[in-house]
Coordinates of C-alpha atoms (C1' of nucleotides) in Angstrom, one line a residue:
Chain W
M1 CA -21.2 0.5 -49.4
A2 CA -22.4 1.8 -52.7
D3 CA -20.3 4.3 -54.5
N4 CA -22.7 7.2 -54.4
I5 CA -24.2 7.5 -51.0
R6 CA -27.3 9.7 -51.1
V7 CA -29.6 10.0 -48.2
R8 CA -32.6 12.2 -47.5
F9 CA -34.4 13.6 -44.6
A10 CA -38.0 13.9 -45.6
P11 CA -40.2 15.5 -43.0
S12 CA -43.8 16.7 -43.3
P13 CA -44.4 20.3 -42.5
T14 CA -47.2 19.5 -40.2
G15 CA -45.8 21.3 -37.2
P16 CA -42.5 21.6 -35.4
L17 CA -40.0 18.9 -35.8
H18 CA -39.6 16.9 -32.6
I19 CA -36.4 15.4 -31.3
G20 CA -37.2 12.0 -32.7
G21 CA -37.2 13.6 -36.2
V22 CA -34.1 15.5 -35.4
R23 CA -32.3 12.3 -34.4
T24 CA -33.4 10.8 -37.7
A25 CA -32.0 13.8 -39.6
L26 CA -28.8 13.5 -37.5
Y27 CA -28.2 9.8 -38.3
N28 CA -28.8 10.5 -42.0
Y29 CA -26.3 13.4 -41.8
L30 CA -23.7 11.4 -40.0
F31 CA -24.0 8.5 -42.4
A32 CA -23.8 10.8 -45.4
R33 CA -20.8 12.7 -44.2
Q34 CA -18.9 9.6 -43.1
N35 CA -19.3 8.2 -46.6
G36 CA -18.6 11.3 -48.5
G37 CA -22.2 11.2 -49.7
K38 CA -25.0 13.7 -50.2
M39 CA -27.6 14.8 -47.6
I40 CA -30.9 16.0 -49.0
L41 CA -33.8 17.8 -47.5
R42 CA -37.1 16.9 -49.1
I43 CA -40.4 18.3 -47.9
E44 CA -43.2 15.9 -48.0
D45 CA -46.3 18.1 -48.1
T46 CA -48.7 15.9 -50.0
D47 CA -51.3 16.2 -47.3
Q48 CA -52.7 19.7 -47.8
T49 CA -55.1 19.3 -44.8
R50 CA -52.3 19.0 -42.3
F51 CA -50.1 21.8 -43.7
V52 CA -48.9 24.1 -41.0
P53 CA -47.5 27.5 -42.0
G54 CA -44.0 28.1 -40.7
A55 CA -43.2 24.4 -40.2
E56 CA -40.9 24.1 -43.1
Q57 CA -39.0 27.2 -42.0
Y58 CA -38.9 25.9 -38.5
I59 CA -37.3 22.6 -39.7
I60 CA -34.6 24.3 -41.6
E61 CA -33.8 26.7 -38.8
A62 CA -33.7 23.9 -36.2
L63 CA -31.4 21.8 -38.2
T64 CA -29.2 24.7 -39.1
W65 CA -28.9 25.6 -35.4
L66 CA -27.8 22.0 -34.7
G67 CA -25.2 22.1 -37.5
I68 CA -26.9 19.5 -39.6
E69 CA -26.2 20.8 -43.1
F70 CA -27.7 19.8 -46.4
D71 CA -26.1 19.4 -49.8
E72 CA -29.4 19.6 -51.7
G73 CA -32.8 20.6 -50.6
V74 CA -35.7 22.9 -50.7
H75 CA -33.7 25.7 -49.2
V76 CA -30.4 25.2 -51.1
G77 CA -31.5 23.8 -54.4
G78 CA -29.7 21.1 -56.3
P79 CA -29.7 19.0 -59.5
F80 CA -32.6 16.8 -58.5
G81 CA -35.1 19.5 -57.7
P82 CA -37.7 20.6 -57.0
Y83 CA -37.4 19.3 -53.4
R84 CA -40.9 20.0 -52.2
Q85 CA -43.4 17.4 -53.2
S86 CA -46.2 19.9 -53.8
D87 CA -43.9 21.5 -56.4
R88 CA -43.5 18.0 -58.0
K89 CA -47.2 17.4 -58.1
E90 CA -47.4 17.1 -61.9
M91 CA -44.9 14.3 -62.2
Y92 CA -46.6 11.8 -60.0
R93 CA -49.6 11.2 -62.2
Q94 CA -47.5 9.6 -64.9
Y95 CA -46.1 7.1 -62.4
S96 CA -49.5 6.0 -61.2
D97 CA -50.6 5.7 -64.8
Q98 CA -47.7 3.5 -65.5
L99 CA -48.7 1.2 -62.7
I100 CA -52.2 1.1 -64.0
E101 CA -51.0 0.2 -67.4
N102 CA -48.9 -2.6 -66.1
G103 CA -51.7 -4.0 -64.0
W104 CA -50.1 -3.1 -60.7
A105 CA -52.7 -0.5 -59.8
Y106 CA -56.3 0.4 -60.6
Y107 CA -58.9 3.1 -60.3
A108 CA -61.2 3.0 -57.3
F109 CA -64.4 5.1 -57.1
D110 CA -65.6 4.2 -53.7
T111 CA -66.2 7.4 -51.7
P112 CA -64.8 7.9 -48.3
E113 CA -68.4 7.8 -47.0
E114 CA -69.0 4.4 -48.7
L115 CA -65.9 3.0 -47.3
D116 CA -66.8 4.3 -43.9
I117 CA -70.1 2.5 -44.0
I118 CA -68.5 -0.8 -45.0
R119 CA -65.9 -0.5 -42.3
K120 CA -68.7 0.1 -39.7
Q121 CA -70.6 -3.0 -41.0
Y122 CA -67.5 -5.1 -40.6
E123 CA -66.9 -3.7 -37.2
A124 CA -70.4 -4.6 -36.2
E125 CA -69.5 -8.2 -37.0
K126 CA -66.2 -7.8 -35.1
K127 CA -64.2 -7.9 -38.3
A128 CA -61.8 -5.5 -39.8
F129 CA -62.4 -4.4 -43.4
Q130 CA -59.4 -4.4 -45.6
Y131 CA -59.4 -3.3 -49.2
D132 CA -57.5 -6.2 -50.7
A133 CA -57.6 -9.2 -52.9
S134 CA -60.4 -10.7 -50.9
T135 CA -62.7 -7.6 -51.1
R136 CA -61.7 -5.5 -54.1
D137 CA -63.9 -7.5 -56.5
K138 CA -66.9 -6.4 -54.5
M139 CA -66.0 -2.7 -54.6
K140 CA -66.5 0.0 -57.1
N141 CA -63.3 0.1 -59.2
S142 CA -61.8 -0.4 -62.6
L143 CA -61.4 -4.1 -61.9
T144 CA -65.1 -4.7 -61.3
L145 CA -66.8 -2.0 -63.4
P146 CA -67.2 -2.4 -67.2
T147 CA -64.4 -0.7 -69.2
E148 CA -66.9 1.7 -70.7
E149 CA -68.2 2.8 -67.4
V150 CA -64.8 3.4 -66.0
K151 CA -64.0 5.5 -69.1
N152 CA -67.1 7.5 -68.6
L153 CA -66.5 8.1 -65.0
L154 CA -63.0 9.3 -65.6
E155 CA -64.1 11.5 -68.4
S156 CA -66.9 13.0 -66.5
G157 CA -64.5 14.0 -63.8
A158 CA -65.7 11.7 -61.1
A159 CA -63.6 11.5 -58.0
F160 CA -61.2 8.5 -58.0
V161 CA -58.2 7.2 -56.2
V162 CA -55.5 4.9 -57.6
R163 CA -54.9 1.8 -55.5
F164 CA -52.0 -0.5 -55.5
K165 CA -53.0 -4.1 -56.5
M166 CA -51.3 -6.0 -53.8
P167 CA -50.6 -9.6 -54.9
E168 CA -52.7 -12.2 -53.1
N169 CA -50.0 -14.4 -51.8
E170 CA -46.4 -13.5 -52.2
E171 CA -43.6 -13.5 -49.6
I172 CA -42.0 -10.0 -49.4
H173 CA -38.6 -9.5 -47.9
V174 CA -37.4 -6.3 -46.5
Q175 CA -33.6 -6.2 -45.9
D176 CA -33.2 -3.9 -43.0
L177 CA -29.7 -2.8 -42.0
I178 CA -30.7 -2.8 -38.4
R179 CA -33.2 -5.6 -38.1
G180 CA -32.0 -8.0 -40.8
D181 CA -34.4 -9.9 -43.0
V182 CA -38.0 -8.9 -42.3
K183 CA -40.5 -10.9 -44.2
V184 CA -44.3 -10.6 -44.5
N185 CA -46.9 -12.2 -46.8
S186 CA -48.5 -9.8 -49.2
G187 CA -51.9 -11.4 -48.5
L188 CA -51.9 -9.6 -45.2
L189 CA -51.3 -6.2 -46.8
D190 CA -54.1 -4.0 -48.3
D191 CA -54.5 -2.1 -51.5
K192 CA -53.0 1.1 -50.4
V193 CA -54.1 4.3 -52.0
L194 CA -51.3 5.7 -54.2
F195 CA -53.0 8.6 -55.7
K196 CA -55.6 10.7 -53.9
S197 CA -58.8 12.2 -55.3
D198 CA -57.3 15.7 -54.8
G199 CA -54.7 15.0 -57.4
M200 CA -51.9 14.5 -54.9
P201 CA -50.0 11.3 -54.4
T202 CA -49.9 9.6 -51.0
Y203 CA -46.7 9.3 -49.1
H204 CA -46.1 5.8 -50.5
L205 CA -46.1 6.8 -54.1
A206 CA -44.4 10.1 -53.8
N207 CA -41.8 8.7 -51.5
I208 CA -40.8 5.8 -53.8
V209 CA -40.9 7.9 -56.9
D210 CA -38.8 10.7 -55.4
D211 CA -36.3 8.4 -53.8
H212 CA -35.8 6.7 -57.2
L213 CA -35.6 10.0 -59.1
M214 CA -33.3 11.5 -56.6
D215 CA -31.1 8.5 -56.7
I216 CA -31.4 7.8 -53.0
S217 CA -29.1 5.0 -51.9
H218 CA -30.2 4.6 -48.2
V219 CA -33.4 5.2 -46.5
I220 CA -32.9 5.9 -42.8
R221 CA -36.2 6.6 -41.1
G222 CA -38.2 5.9 -38.0
E223 CA -39.5 2.4 -37.1
E224 CA -43.1 3.6 -37.6
W225 CA -42.4 3.0 -41.3
L226 CA -41.4 -0.6 -41.0
P227 CA -44.9 -1.9 -41.5
S228 CA -45.2 -0.1 -44.8
A229 CA -41.7 -1.1 -46.0
P230 CA -43.0 -4.2 -47.7
L231 CA -45.4 -2.1 -49.7
H232 CA -42.5 0.1 -50.7
V233 CA -40.5 -3.0 -51.7
M234 CA -43.4 -4.1 -53.9
L235 CA -43.6 -0.7 -55.5
Y236 CA -40.0 -0.8 -56.4
K237 CA -40.7 -4.2 -58.0
A238 CA -43.8 -2.9 -59.8
F239 CA -41.9 0.0 -61.3
G240 CA -39.0 -2.3 -62.3
W241 CA -36.6 -0.4 -60.0
E242 CA -35.5 -3.3 -57.9
D243 CA -31.9 -3.0 -59.0
T244 CA -31.6 0.5 -57.6
M245 CA -33.8 0.1 -54.6
P246 CA -32.3 1.9 -51.7
M247 CA -31.1 0.0 -48.5
F248 CA -33.4 0.4 -45.6
A249 CA -32.6 1.2 -41.9
H250 CA -35.5 1.6 -39.5
L251 CA -34.5 3.4 -36.4
P252 CA -35.9 2.5 -33.0
L253 CA -38.4 5.0 -31.6
L254 CA -37.9 7.6 -28.9
L255 CA -40.2 6.7 -26.0
K256 CA -41.9 8.7 -23.3
P257 CA -39.7 9.0 -20.2
D258 CA -42.5 7.9 -18.0
G259 CA -44.9 5.1 -18.8
N260 CA -45.1 3.8 -22.3
G261 CA -45.6 4.8 -25.8
K262 CA -43.6 6.8 -28.3
L263 CA -42.6 10.3 -27.4
S264 CA -45.2 12.8 -28.6
K265 CA -45.4 16.5 -29.0
R266 CA -47.4 16.8 -25.9
D267 CA -45.0 15.0 -23.6
G268 CA -42.3 17.6 -23.3
D269 CA -43.7 20.4 -21.3
R270 CA -45.7 17.9 -19.2
L271 CA -42.5 16.3 -18.1
G272 CA -40.3 19.4 -17.8
F273 CA -38.1 19.0 -20.8
P274 CA -38.4 20.2 -24.4
V275 CA -39.3 17.8 -27.2
F276 CA -38.5 20.5 -29.8
P277 CA -35.2 21.9 -30.8
L278 CA -36.6 25.4 -30.9
R279 CA -39.4 27.1 -29.2
W280 CA -42.6 26.9 -31.2
T281 CA -45.7 28.9 -31.1
D282 CA -48.7 27.2 -32.7
P283 CA -50.1 29.5 -35.4
V284 CA -53.7 28.6 -34.6
S285 CA -53.9 28.0 -30.9
G286 CA -51.1 30.2 -30.0
E287 CA -49.8 27.5 -27.6
V288 CA -46.1 27.8 -26.9
S289 CA -43.9 24.7 -26.7
S290 CA -40.4 25.1 -25.2
G291 CA -37.3 24.4 -27.2
Y292 CA -33.8 23.2 -26.4
R293 CA -32.2 26.4 -27.7
E294 CA -34.3 28.6 -25.5
S295 CA -33.9 26.3 -22.5
G296 CA -30.1 27.0 -22.7
Y297 CA -28.9 23.8 -24.3
F298 CA -25.8 24.0 -26.5
P299 CA -26.5 22.7 -30.0
E300 CA -23.4 20.5 -29.7
A301 CA -24.8 19.0 -26.5
V302 CA -28.2 18.3 -28.1
V303 CA -26.5 16.6 -31.0
N304 CA -24.4 14.5 -28.6
I305 CA -27.5 13.6 -26.5
L306 CA -29.5 12.6 -29.5
A307 CA -26.7 10.6 -31.1
F308 CA -26.5 8.5 -27.9
L309 CA -30.2 7.8 -27.8
G310 CA -30.2 4.6 -29.9
W311 CA -26.5 4.5 -30.8
N312 CA -23.2 4.1 -29.1
P313 CA -19.6 3.8 -30.3
G314 CA -18.9 0.7 -28.2
T315 CA -16.2 2.5 -26.3
E316 CA -16.4 4.3 -23.1
Q317 CA -16.2 7.7 -24.6
E318 CA -19.4 9.7 -24.3
I319 CA -18.5 13.2 -25.3
F320 CA -18.4 13.5 -29.1
S321 CA -18.1 16.5 -31.4
M322 CA -20.0 16.4 -34.6
Q323 CA -16.8 15.5 -36.5
Q324 CA -16.1 12.7 -34.0
L325 CA -19.6 11.4 -34.5
I326 CA -19.1 11.4 -38.2
D327 CA -16.0 9.4 -37.8
A328 CA -17.4 6.9 -35.3
F329 CA -20.9 6.4 -36.5
S330 CA -22.1 3.1 -37.9
I331 CA -25.5 1.9 -38.7
E332 CA -24.6 -1.6 -37.4
R333 CA -24.2 -0.1 -33.9
I334 CA -27.7 1.4 -33.8
S335 CA -29.8 -0.5 -31.2
K336 CA -33.0 -2.2 -32.0
S337 CA -35.1 -1.2 -29.0
G338 CA -36.7 2.1 -28.2
A339 CA -35.0 4.6 -25.9
K340 CA -36.4 6.8 -23.2
F341 CA -35.2 10.3 -22.9
D342 CA -33.4 11.0 -19.7
L343 CA -33.5 14.6 -18.5
E344 CA -30.7 14.2 -15.9
K345 CA -28.3 12.8 -18.4
A346 CA -29.2 15.4 -20.9
K347 CA -28.3 18.1 -18.3
W348 CA -25.1 16.3 -17.6
F349 CA -24.2 16.4 -21.3
N350 CA -24.9 20.1 -21.4
H351 CA -22.8 20.6 -18.2
Q352 CA -19.9 18.8 -19.9
Y353 CA -20.1 21.2 -22.9
L354 CA -20.4 24.1 -20.5
I355 CA -17.3 23.4 -18.5
H356 CA -15.2 22.6 -21.5
R357 CA -16.2 25.7 -23.4
D358 CA -13.5 28.3 -23.9
D359 CA -13.6 30.8 -21.0
T360 CA -13.9 33.9 -23.2
E361 CA -16.7 32.4 -25.2
L362 CA -18.5 31.3 -22.0
A363 CA -18.1 34.7 -20.6
Q364 CA -19.6 36.3 -23.6
L365 CA -22.7 34.1 -23.2
F366 CA -22.9 34.8 -19.5
Q367 CA -22.4 38.5 -20.1
N368 CA -25.8 38.5 -21.9
V369 CA -27.4 36.9 -18.9
V370 CA -25.8 39.3 -16.5
A371 CA -26.9 42.2 -18.6
E372 CA -30.5 41.1 -18.4
K373 CA -30.3 40.7 -14.6
C374 CA -28.5 43.8 -13.5
V375 CA -26.8 47.0 -14.6
N376 CA -23.7 47.1 -16.7
A377 CA -21.2 44.5 -15.6
D378 CA -17.6 44.7 -16.6
F379 CA -16.7 42.0 -19.1
E380 CA -13.4 41.4 -17.4
R381 CA -15.2 40.6 -14.2
V382 CA -17.6 38.3 -16.0
K383 CA -14.6 36.5 -17.5
E384 CA -12.9 36.1 -14.1
V385 CA -16.1 34.8 -12.5
C386 CA -17.0 32.1 -15.1
P387 CA -14.2 29.6 -14.4
L388 CA -14.9 29.9 -10.6
V389 CA -18.5 28.8 -10.8
K390 CA -18.9 26.9 -14.0
E391 CA -18.4 23.5 -12.3
R392 CA -21.7 24.1 -10.5
A393 CA -23.8 24.8 -13.6
S394 CA -25.6 22.9 -16.3
F395 CA -26.7 25.9 -18.2
V396 CA -25.4 29.4 -18.8
N397 CA -28.4 30.7 -16.9
D398 CA -27.4 28.6 -13.8
L399 CA -24.2 30.7 -13.7
W400 CA -26.3 33.6 -12.5
D401 CA -27.6 31.8 -9.4
Q402 CA -24.1 30.7 -8.6
A403 CA -22.3 34.0 -9.3
K404 CA -25.0 36.6 -8.6
F405 CA -23.2 38.1 -5.6
F406 CA -20.2 39.1 -7.7
F407 CA -22.4 41.6 -9.4
V408 CA -25.0 42.6 -6.7
A409 CA -24.4 42.9 -3.0
P410 CA -26.6 40.6 -0.9
E411 CA -30.0 42.0 0.1
S412 CA -30.5 39.5 2.8
Y413 CA -28.6 37.0 4.9
D414 CA -29.3 33.3 5.4
E415 CA -31.0 33.0 8.8
Q416 CA -29.8 29.5 9.4
I417 CA -26.2 30.6 9.1
I418 CA -26.7 33.6 11.3
K419 CA -28.2 31.4 14.0
K420 CA -25.4 28.9 13.8
R421 CA -22.3 31.2 13.3
W422 CA -23.0 34.8 14.2
K423 CA -21.8 35.6 17.8
E424 CA -21.8 38.7 19.9
D425 CA -18.2 39.4 19.1
T426 CA -18.5 38.7 15.4
P427 CA -19.0 42.4 14.4
T428 CA -15.8 43.4 16.2
H429 CA -13.8 40.7 14.4
L430 CA -15.3 41.4 11.0
N431 CA -14.5 45.1 11.4
R432 CA -10.9 44.2 12.2
I433 CA -10.7 41.9 9.3
S434 CA -12.1 44.5 7.0
E435 CA -9.3 46.8 8.1
I436 CA -6.7 44.1 7.7
I437 CA -7.9 43.4 4.1
A438 CA -7.9 47.1 3.3
S439 CA -4.4 47.5 4.6
T440 CA -3.0 44.5 2.7
Q441 CA -0.1 45.7 0.6
P442 CA 0.2 44.7 -2.1
F443 CA -3.4 43.6 -2.3
S444 CA -4.0 40.1 -3.6
K445 CA -6.3 37.3 -2.6
D446 CA -3.3 35.3 -1.3
Q447 CA -2.0 38.2 0.8
A448 CA -5.5 38.8 2.1
H449 CA -5.8 35.2 3.0
D450 CA -2.6 35.0 4.8
R451 CA -3.2 38.2 6.8
V452 CA -6.7 37.1 7.8
M453 CA -5.6 33.7 8.9
E454 CA -2.8 35.3 10.9
Y455 CA -5.4 37.4 12.7
I456 CA -7.6 34.4 13.4
Q457 CA -4.6 32.5 14.8
Q458 CA -3.3 35.3 16.9
N459 CA -6.7 35.8 18.6
S460 CA -7.2 32.0 18.9
L461 CA -10.5 32.3 17.1
N462 CA -12.6 29.5 15.5
T463 CA -11.7 29.6 11.8
G464 CA -15.0 28.1 10.7
Q465 CA -17.0 30.6 12.6
I466 CA -15.2 33.7 11.4
M467 CA -14.9 32.5 7.8
N468 CA -18.6 31.6 7.6
C469 CA -19.6 35.0 8.9
L470 CA -17.2 36.7 6.5
R471 CA -18.8 34.7 3.7
L472 CA -22.2 35.5 4.9
S473 CA -21.4 39.2 4.7
L474 CA -20.1 39.0 1.2
V475 CA -22.3 36.4 -0.3
G476 CA -25.4 36.4 1.9
A477 CA -25.4 32.6 2.1
A478 CA -23.2 29.6 2.7
M479 CA -22.3 29.1 -0.8
G480 CA -19.9 30.1 -3.5
P481 CA -16.3 29.5 -4.5
D482 CA -13.2 30.1 -2.4
L483 CA -13.8 33.1 -0.1
F484 CA -10.5 34.9 -1.0
A485 CA -11.1 34.4 -4.7
I486 CA -14.3 36.3 -4.1
I487 CA -12.6 39.0 -2.1
G488 CA -10.0 39.2 -4.8
I489 CA -12.6 39.9 -7.4
L490 CA -14.8 42.2 -5.3
G491 CA -11.8 44.3 -4.4
I492 CA -11.1 46.2 -1.2
E493 CA -13.8 48.8 -1.3
E494 CA -16.7 46.5 -2.1
T495 CA -15.5 44.0 0.4
Q496 CA -15.5 46.7 3.1
N497 CA -18.8 48.0 2.1
R498 CA -20.4 44.6 2.3
I499 CA -18.9 43.8 5.7
R500 CA -20.1 47.2 7.0
K501 CA -23.5 46.6 5.8
A502 CA -23.7 43.1 7.2
V503 CA -22.5 44.3 10.6
D504 CA -25.1 47.0 10.6
T505 CA -27.9 44.8 9.4
I506 CA -27.5 41.5 11.2
K507 CA -28.8 41.5 14.7
I508 CA -28.9 38.6 17.1
Chain C
rG1 C1' -58.4 -8.4 -33.4
rG2 C1' -54.4 -9.0 -37.4
rC3 C1' -49.4 -8.1 -38.9
rC4 C1' -44.5 -6.5 -37.7
rC5 C1' -40.5 -5.0 -34.3
rG6 C1' -38.5 -5.3 -29.6
rU7 C1' -37.2 -7.2 -24.1
rU8 C1' -29.6 -6.7 -19.9
rC9 C1' -29.2 -2.2 -13.3
rG10 C1' -34.4 3.4 -12.2
rU11 C1' -32.4 5.5 -17.3
rC12 C1' -28.9 5.2 -21.7
rU13 C1' -26.3 1.1 -22.8
rA14 C1' -21.5 -2.8 -23.2
rG15 C1' -22.1 -7.8 -24.4
rC16 C1' -23.7 -9.6 -30.8
rU17 C1' -18.7 -14.8 -34.5
rG18 C1' -21.3 -19.2 -27.1
rG19 C1' -16.5 -20.1 -22.1
rC20 C1' -12.1 -13.9 -20.2
rC21 C1' -19.7 -12.2 -17.4
rU22 C1' -19.1 -14.0 -9.8
rA23 C1' -22.6 -9.2 -16.5
rG24 C1' -18.7 -3.7 -17.6
rG25 C1' -19.5 1.8 -18.2
rA26 C1' -22.2 6.4 -17.9
rC27 C1' -26.4 9.4 -15.6
rA28 C1' -29.2 9.3 -11.2
rU29 C1' -28.7 7.5 -6.0
rC30 C1' -26.1 6.4 -1.2
rA31 C1' -21.7 6.5 2.1
rG32 C1' -16.8 8.2 3.3
rA33 C1' -12.7 11.6 2.4
rU34 C1' -11.2 16.7 1.1
rU35 C1' -13.0 21.9 2.0
rU36 C1' -13.8 28.0 6.0
rU37 C1' -19.4 27.1 3.2
rC38 C1' -22.3 25.2 -0.9
rA39 C1' -20.7 22.9 -5.0
rU40 C1' -16.8 20.5 -7.2
rU41 C1' -13.2 16.6 -6.9
rC42 C1' -11.7 11.7 -5.1
rU43 C1' -12.7 6.9 -3.1
rG44 C1' -16.2 3.3 -2.2
rG45 C1' -21.3 1.0 -2.0
rA46 C1' -25.9 -0.5 -3.5
rG47 C1' -28.3 -1.5 -8.0
rA48 C1' -30.0 -6.2 -13.8
rU49 C1' -30.3 -14.4 -11.4
rC50 C1' -29.6 -10.8 -18.6
rA51 C1' -38.7 -10.8 -19.3
rG52 C1' -40.3 -16.2 -18.1
rG53 C1' -40.1 -21.3 -19.5
rG54 C1' -38.2 -25.1 -22.5
rG55 C1' -34.4 -26.9 -25.5
rU56 C1' -29.2 -27.3 -28.2
rU57 C1' -24.3 -27.7 -25.8
rC58 C1' -19.2 -30.1 -21.6
rG59 C1' -20.7 -24.8 -21.2
rA60 C1' -25.8 -19.6 -23.1
rA61 C1' -27.2 -12.9 -21.6
rU62 C1' -25.1 -14.8 -26.2
rC63 C1' -28.1 -20.2 -30.8
rC64 C1' -33.4 -22.4 -31.5
rC65 C1' -38.7 -22.7 -29.9
rC66 C1' -42.9 -21.3 -26.9
rU67 C1' -45.2 -17.8 -23.6
rA68 C1' -45.6 -13.1 -21.4
rC69 C1' -45.0 -8.1 -21.7
rG70 C1' -43.9 -3.5 -24.3
rG71 C1' -44.1 -0.8 -28.8
rG72 C1' -45.3 0.3 -33.9
rC73 C1' -48.7 -0.1 -37.9
rU74 C1' -53.5 -1.4 -39.4
rA75 C1' -56.7 6.3 -43.2
rC76 C1' -57.9 9.3 -49.9
rC77 C1' -51.8 11.2 -42.5
rA78 C1' -47.1 11.2 -43.0

RNA sequence: GGCCCGUUCGUCUAGCUGGCCUAGGACAUCAGAUUUUCAUUCUGGAGAUCAGGGGUUCGAAUCCCCUACGGGCUACCA
């Protein structure tokens, strides 16, 4: 590996960052940290028409939430700034000029409308128009127009773009860290616009110039960029920057869980899982898209899930902290094929983080949920309850469904259980058991357990029947942790109240 | 259409320098055990003839070729 590892995550602020982008950021981050390199956030906002207010802030907030930190970037500054391409606007022109001077690029005056017409004509003949070596001498550009006219056009302020002059027949090699040697003939590529008529560079120019200026050593990005990688290689060559050209790694895409195609912003809520790290409200339509954070995922779990979508350590360990990922990560072990998001496995990951979370911390999180659901709950009780029910939950919110009865007495009783277990003499026994529990000295769940079991045996009762009815009285359903653990937490008074209420309410 | 990338259980994948693969793990799923309940836990099962076909080789999921399928790109979007 090179001495100075510098990687960048370079999103466009065209909306919320989706999890594919988050994964790209994560892989960049892991690679940088593992190699003691720098992680840079660069905002690529060269398309003014697609700019979405709030998107940049969203990206920063999302990555911060996930623990993906930057050494340099639009929000933290750094020696290679500015880090927002719109703020770098003035410096791109000189690079496109340089290419024109060297004969690697030229001015083109064809208007979008003219190009549109030509494309339609080609289409009518079932051909595809490509602005390249075979067509550029028929177009309106500085290669075909007289020098004087070009000069006049430029001076008169006519709209123009700068196009790359793609060689007619040259074998281009892209060395990809994941895919190996990818080669393509330049004759198949077109004369991409480098500099737009609005004075902004296109992605291709800005990207190469900035990566060079920012001393980027490795470009780790999505596979959708692989087709334009040959152009980028050519640009490095045209600028004479081949020696410092970064290494490329094109990541496999994240696919739709159902059917085919790459995961898109629309898929998430359609399939019941978030595609965004944070909830997003579209500033124009007002449409709300759910986020992992708001859905109850732990950031550590999201990182773990994403890390394993397209990468694995080659061992059987699946739960990795960020630091462990940094230590274990390697570009060589990134898979080549796209991965589908699996909601069930994602839940399992979150479950793992939930059950291994420190009990006090978990209790604090759950305390907030309890506070929303009912009146003031004692923190000590919340803390006692958590370890009893956490095995049953994937999310903190699930804890409520599992532990609700610790905080609120049952309002109704499961009819099925009543039908199956509740007998005529049940009230009598429950009243006796209520007294027994109340008289247990000293009171403890174990004592209560022993005394109740003693009663059941002495009266030759059916354990299952009595216990289920007792559970029904306290919980309202056939669920929950160990009955006496419940009684221990509810305490004598509440236990008695609930038994009394059940006996009064349940009729057969 | 053209170009590029890919293809192992339903899903994520191990396997990459060919023999230890009658293809391993995880999630999901099924069954049994445990339990006073639900869940957990434990044990076990089913599940990919490695996309298909040709080669190379004593031997291929692993190397080569072809085909099929999937995906990406093909804008003055990134």
